[in-house]
Amino acid sequence: MQELKRLKREDLCRSMLERHADVISVQKPDVALKKLKVIISAALKLSNRKGFQAMSLRDLSKESGVSMGGLYAYFDSKTTLLNMILTEVTDAVETVLGNPPEEVTRDPITHLNWLIETHIRLTEEMQSWFSFAFMEAKNFPAKERDIAIDSEELTESYFSAVVERARAEGRFRAHVTPLLPTMIKPLLQDWYVKRAKYKRRGVSVEDYIRSVQEIVLAACLPLDQLAARSEGESGPDSP
Amino acid sequence: MQELKRLKREDLCRSMLERHADVISVQKPDVALKKLKVIISAALKLSNRKGFQAMSLRDLSKESGVSMGGLYAYFDSKTTLLNMILTEVTDAVETVLGNPPEEVTRDPITHLNWLIETHIRLTEEMQSWFSFAFMEAKNFPAKERDIAIDSEELTESYFSAVVERARAEGRFRAHVTPLLPTMIKPLLQDWYVKRAKYKRRGVSVEDYIRSVQEIVLAACLPLDQLAARSEGESGPDSP
DNA sequence: TCTTGTCAAGCGAGCGTTCGCTCGATAACT
DNA sequence: AGTTATCGAGCGAACGCTCGCTTGACAAGA
């Protein structure tokens, strides 16, 4: 989980600053970083409350304490602001899920469990970013919508690859639905999409992770291994 | 599936006409029904393309061929239009899922399979309505958002009830995650939320239904029954 | 030490546009 | 002729975005 430590809001804003240096007119890095953090925090808060489209730049100005003109020192259009946040989220997914620790990849089942856990913990850590990026993606301008879709497909491909490998190595039972990798995604997404519901019901991240892992493994592991697992509850991942 | 037959756009619009007779100023029923159908079809088409908020009433006027003033003979505000469609969707869910045929409810496993199949077929039949109602629900005004949330919880309660019954009757294995009923929902929703993706990949409704049923049953049935099922592929639902 | 010049940074009234919505005029029936 | 249905120009408000102006920190010149 050490990668998740690097994903604090400050680091993400620093990365945004570098990536979009051409449209950000503020020169002094410490001033720019401090104010960008305020702006992004306000943008996430407002657009999580009522959606990105419905968030007016006047709302954002009031919430962040930065004037209308001041905002445009950090982006050249509202769509660019969308793009900046979106890029940071999709980059985080690729960085974190695409670089599993070496010891995890030795066993495909361990790898599968790691992907599930890490994805949920990542979306937990960056909950407002993910809500922002994917909940209303279909209403984005074409280019930004494609970024969101590509990111989703990339995530699915990580699951497809590890499922395919487990199948090839004979670690799964004879019949596993070919839609399994696709269907893992909605299970993971529900954690940040319906976050309020789970909070209200007192479901912890750990409960949720374990539950998704159980459902996924129940759908693909050989039956004798399922039996062994349910006897030694909370047993190790690797055989 | 005979209930689904009743859910044609014409019937839904007729129902809307009755339910909102107080705000619809057009008197002649046949004229009103015909025009309402055109308006609703256009509204669903446009808001599925770019979201309800982003759909302006001028867009709707142009798409439907009804003037701005003409539209206001059928609703007194844009929010009322939202409410009219939303109410029809949630009502359809309640009517269809809440009234299973008697022969289905005898066995809880059969009932569970029926709920999964019927929910997916319902959302297939009314795909644009469901996208409209739930994809951007969190950006709705408070009252309409609550309607959408209540409808979701009602759906979940149907699954909770049948899962609880199966558990009580000893039809499930010893350990089943308590989050199972909650997690069925995102699996069902993915069918209309990511409809374009499944279409592109050539996944049929039947494939999808079977896949969800497999995953859900694998998570709760006793292991020996799972073994029996996988031998006699496409076996009957009841033992 | 004090004055003055400079310029990045920030401000907010105001631009053109589009929004949801209204209403008096007109058209189409009975 | 009288009722019902439809129209679309027009309203005030709010939108994304701009631009002339103010501010404040800092360094050079006296």
PDB file of N, CA and C (backbone and C1' of nucleotides) in Angstrom, chain A residues 55-58 68-69 72 77-78, chain D residues 14-20 25-26:
ATOM      1  N   MET A  55     -22.027  22.910 -11.652  1.00  0.00           N
ATOM      2  CA  MET A  55     -21.149  23.803 -10.891  1.00  0.00           C
ATOM      3  C   MET A  55     -20.773  24.997 -11.763  1.00  0.00           C
ATOM      4  N   SER A  56     -21.204  26.178 -11.391  1.00  0.00           N
ATOM      5  CA  SER A  56     -20.828  27.351 -12.169  1.00  0.00           C
ATOM      6  C   SER A  56     -19.480  27.864 -11.661  1.00  0.00           C
ATOM      7  N   LEU A  57     -18.791  28.604 -12.514  1.00  0.00           N
ATOM      8  CA  LEU A  57     -17.504  29.143 -12.091  1.00  0.00           C
ATOM      9  C   LEU A  57     -17.690  30.211 -11.017  1.00  0.00           C
ATOM     10  N   ARG A  58     -18.877  30.775 -10.936  1.00  0.00           N
ATOM     11  CA  ARG A  58     -19.147  31.702  -9.837  1.00  0.00           C
ATOM     12  C   ARG A  58     -19.246  30.952  -8.512  1.00  0.00           C
ATOM     13  N   MET A  68     -13.167  35.276 -10.110  1.00  0.00           N
ATOM     14  CA  MET A  68     -13.382  34.744 -11.460  1.00  0.00           C
ATOM     15  C   MET A  68     -12.105  34.850 -12.301  1.00  0.00           C
ATOM     16  N   GLY A  69     -11.558  36.028 -12.338  1.00  0.00           N
ATOM     17  CA  GLY A  69     -10.341  36.229 -13.118  1.00  0.00           C
ATOM     18  C   GLY A  69      -9.180  35.408 -12.591  1.00  0.00           C
ATOM     19  N   TYR A  72      -8.958  31.871 -13.852  1.00  0.00           N
ATOM     20  CA  TYR A  72      -8.458  31.678 -15.217  1.00  0.00           C
ATOM     21  C   TYR A  72      -6.942  31.816 -15.329  1.00  0.00           C
ATOM     22  N   SER A  77     -10.173  27.202 -19.732  1.00  0.00           N
ATOM     23  CA  SER A  77     -11.598  26.989 -19.967  1.00  0.00           C
ATOM     24  C   SER A  77     -12.096  25.980 -18.930  1.00  0.00           C
ATOM     25  N   LYS A  78     -13.389  25.934 -18.752  1.00  0.00           N
ATOM     26  CA  LYS A  78     -13.953  25.005 -17.781  1.00  0.00           C
ATOM     27  C   LYS A  78     -13.630  23.567 -18.178  1.00  0.00           C
TER      28      LYS A  78
ATOM     29  P    DA D  14     -30.150  34.394 -10.772  1.00  0.00           P
ATOM     30  O5'  DA D  14     -29.139  33.554 -11.663  1.00  0.00           O
ATOM     31  C5'  DA D  14     -29.594  32.366 -12.291  1.00  0.00           C
ATOM     32  C4'  DA D  14     -28.590  31.962 -13.333  1.00  0.00           C
ATOM     33  C3'  DA D  14     -27.142  32.038 -12.856  1.00  0.00           C
ATOM     34  O3'  DA D  14     -26.528  30.764 -13.024  1.00  0.00           O
ATOM     35  C1'  DA D  14     -27.417  33.099 -14.973  1.00  0.00           C
ATOM     36  P    DC D  15     -25.033  30.473 -12.619  1.00  0.00           P
ATOM     37  O5'  DC D  15     -24.346  30.271 -14.037  1.00  0.00           O
ATOM     38  C5'  DC D  15     -24.836  29.253 -14.904  1.00  0.00           C
ATOM     39  C4'  DC D  15     -24.270  29.462 -16.290  1.00  0.00           C
ATOM     40  C3'  DC D  15     -22.769  29.675 -16.333  1.00  0.00           C
ATOM     41  O3'  DC D  15     -22.137  28.412 -16.352  1.00  0.00           O
ATOM     42  C1'  DC D  15     -23.909  31.175 -17.818  1.00  0.00           C
ATOM     43  P    DG D  16     -20.633  28.255 -15.892  1.00  0.00           P
ATOM     44  O5'  DG D  16     -19.831  28.709 -17.196  1.00  0.00           O
ATOM     45  C5'  DG D  16     -19.959  27.979 -18.404  1.00  0.00           C
ATOM     46  C4'  DG D  16     -19.166  28.675 -19.493  1.00  0.00           C
ATOM     47  C3'  DG D  16     -17.663  28.782 -19.241  1.00  0.00           C
ATOM     48  O3'  DG D  16     -16.970  28.645 -20.491  1.00  0.00           O
ATOM     49  C1'  DG D  16     -18.575  30.945 -19.394  1.00  0.00           C
ATOM     50  P    DC D  17     -15.364  28.589 -20.542  1.00  0.00           P
ATOM     51  O5'  DC D  17     -14.993  30.128 -20.693  1.00  0.00           O
ATOM     52  C5'  DC D  17     -15.506  30.869 -21.803  1.00  0.00           C
ATOM     53  C4'  DC D  17     -15.171  32.345 -21.652  1.00  0.00           C
ATOM     54  C3'  DC D  17     -13.714  32.681 -21.307  1.00  0.00           C
ATOM     55  O3'  DC D  17     -13.134  33.324 -22.431  1.00  0.00           O
ATOM     56  C1'  DC D  17     -15.262  34.045 -20.118  1.00  0.00           C
ATOM     57  P    DT D  18     -11.667  33.975 -22.392  1.00  0.00           P
ATOM     58  O5'  DT D  18     -11.966  35.520 -22.114  1.00  0.00           O
ATOM     59  C5'  DT D  18     -12.873  36.207 -22.968  1.00  0.00           C
ATOM     60  C4'  DT D  18     -12.803  37.699 -22.695  1.00  0.00           C
ATOM     61  C3'  DT D  18     -11.396  38.305 -22.624  1.00  0.00           C
ATOM     62  O3'  DT D  18     -11.450  39.576 -23.266  1.00  0.00           O
ATOM     63  C1'  DT D  18     -12.533  38.753 -20.615  1.00  0.00           C
ATOM     64  P    DC D  19     -10.136  40.240 -23.850  1.00  0.00           P
ATOM     65  O5'  DC D  19     -10.162  41.711 -23.236  1.00  0.00           O
ATOM     66  C5'  DC D  19     -11.372  42.227 -22.672  1.00  0.00           C
ATOM     67  C4'  DC D  19     -11.038  43.224 -21.567  1.00  0.00           C
ATOM     68  C3'  DC D  19      -9.594  43.733 -21.552  1.00  0.00           C
ATOM     69  O3'  DC D  19      -9.613  45.087 -21.173  1.00  0.00           O
ATOM     70  C1'  DC D  19     -10.087  42.743 -19.487  1.00  0.00           C
ATOM     71  P    DG D  20      -8.621  46.111 -21.978  1.00  0.00           P
ATOM     72  O5'  DG D  20      -8.659  47.408 -21.037  1.00  0.00           O
ATOM     73  C5'  DG D  20      -9.911  47.969 -20.651  1.00  0.00           C
ATOM     74  C4'  DG D  20      -9.897  48.312 -19.167  1.00  0.00           C
ATOM     75  C3'  DG D  20      -8.705  49.165 -18.714  1.00  0.00           C
ATOM     76  O3'  DG D  20      -9.182  50.150 -17.812  1.00  0.00           O
ATOM     77  C1'  DG D  20      -8.786  47.171 -17.452  1.00  0.00           C
ATOM     78  P    DA D  25       3.139  42.026   0.886  1.00  0.00           P
ATOM     79  O5'  DA D  25       4.472  41.315   0.395  1.00  0.00           O
ATOM     80  C5'  DA D  25       4.402  40.305  -0.607  1.00  0.00           C
ATOM     81  C4'  DA D  25       5.580  40.427  -1.562  1.00  0.00           C
ATOM     82  C3'  DA D  25       6.926  40.713  -0.883  1.00  0.00           C
ATOM     83  O3'  DA D  25       7.895  39.809  -1.396  1.00  0.00           O
ATOM     84  C1'  DA D  25       6.527  42.292  -2.602  1.00  0.00           C
ATOM     85  P    DC D  26       9.357  39.656  -0.714  1.00  0.00           P
ATOM     86  O5'  DC D  26      10.330  40.346  -1.764  1.00  0.00           O
ATOM     87  C5'  DC D  26      10.157  40.080  -3.154  1.00  0.00           C
ATOM     88  C4'  DC D  26      10.921  41.117  -3.965  1.00  0.00           C
ATOM     89  C3'  DC D  26      12.265  41.556  -3.350  1.00  0.00           C
ATOM     90  O3'  DC D  26      13.264  41.522  -4.336  1.00  0.00           O
ATOM     91  C1'  DC D  26      10.988  43.425  -3.963  1.00  0.00           C
TER      92       DC D  26
END
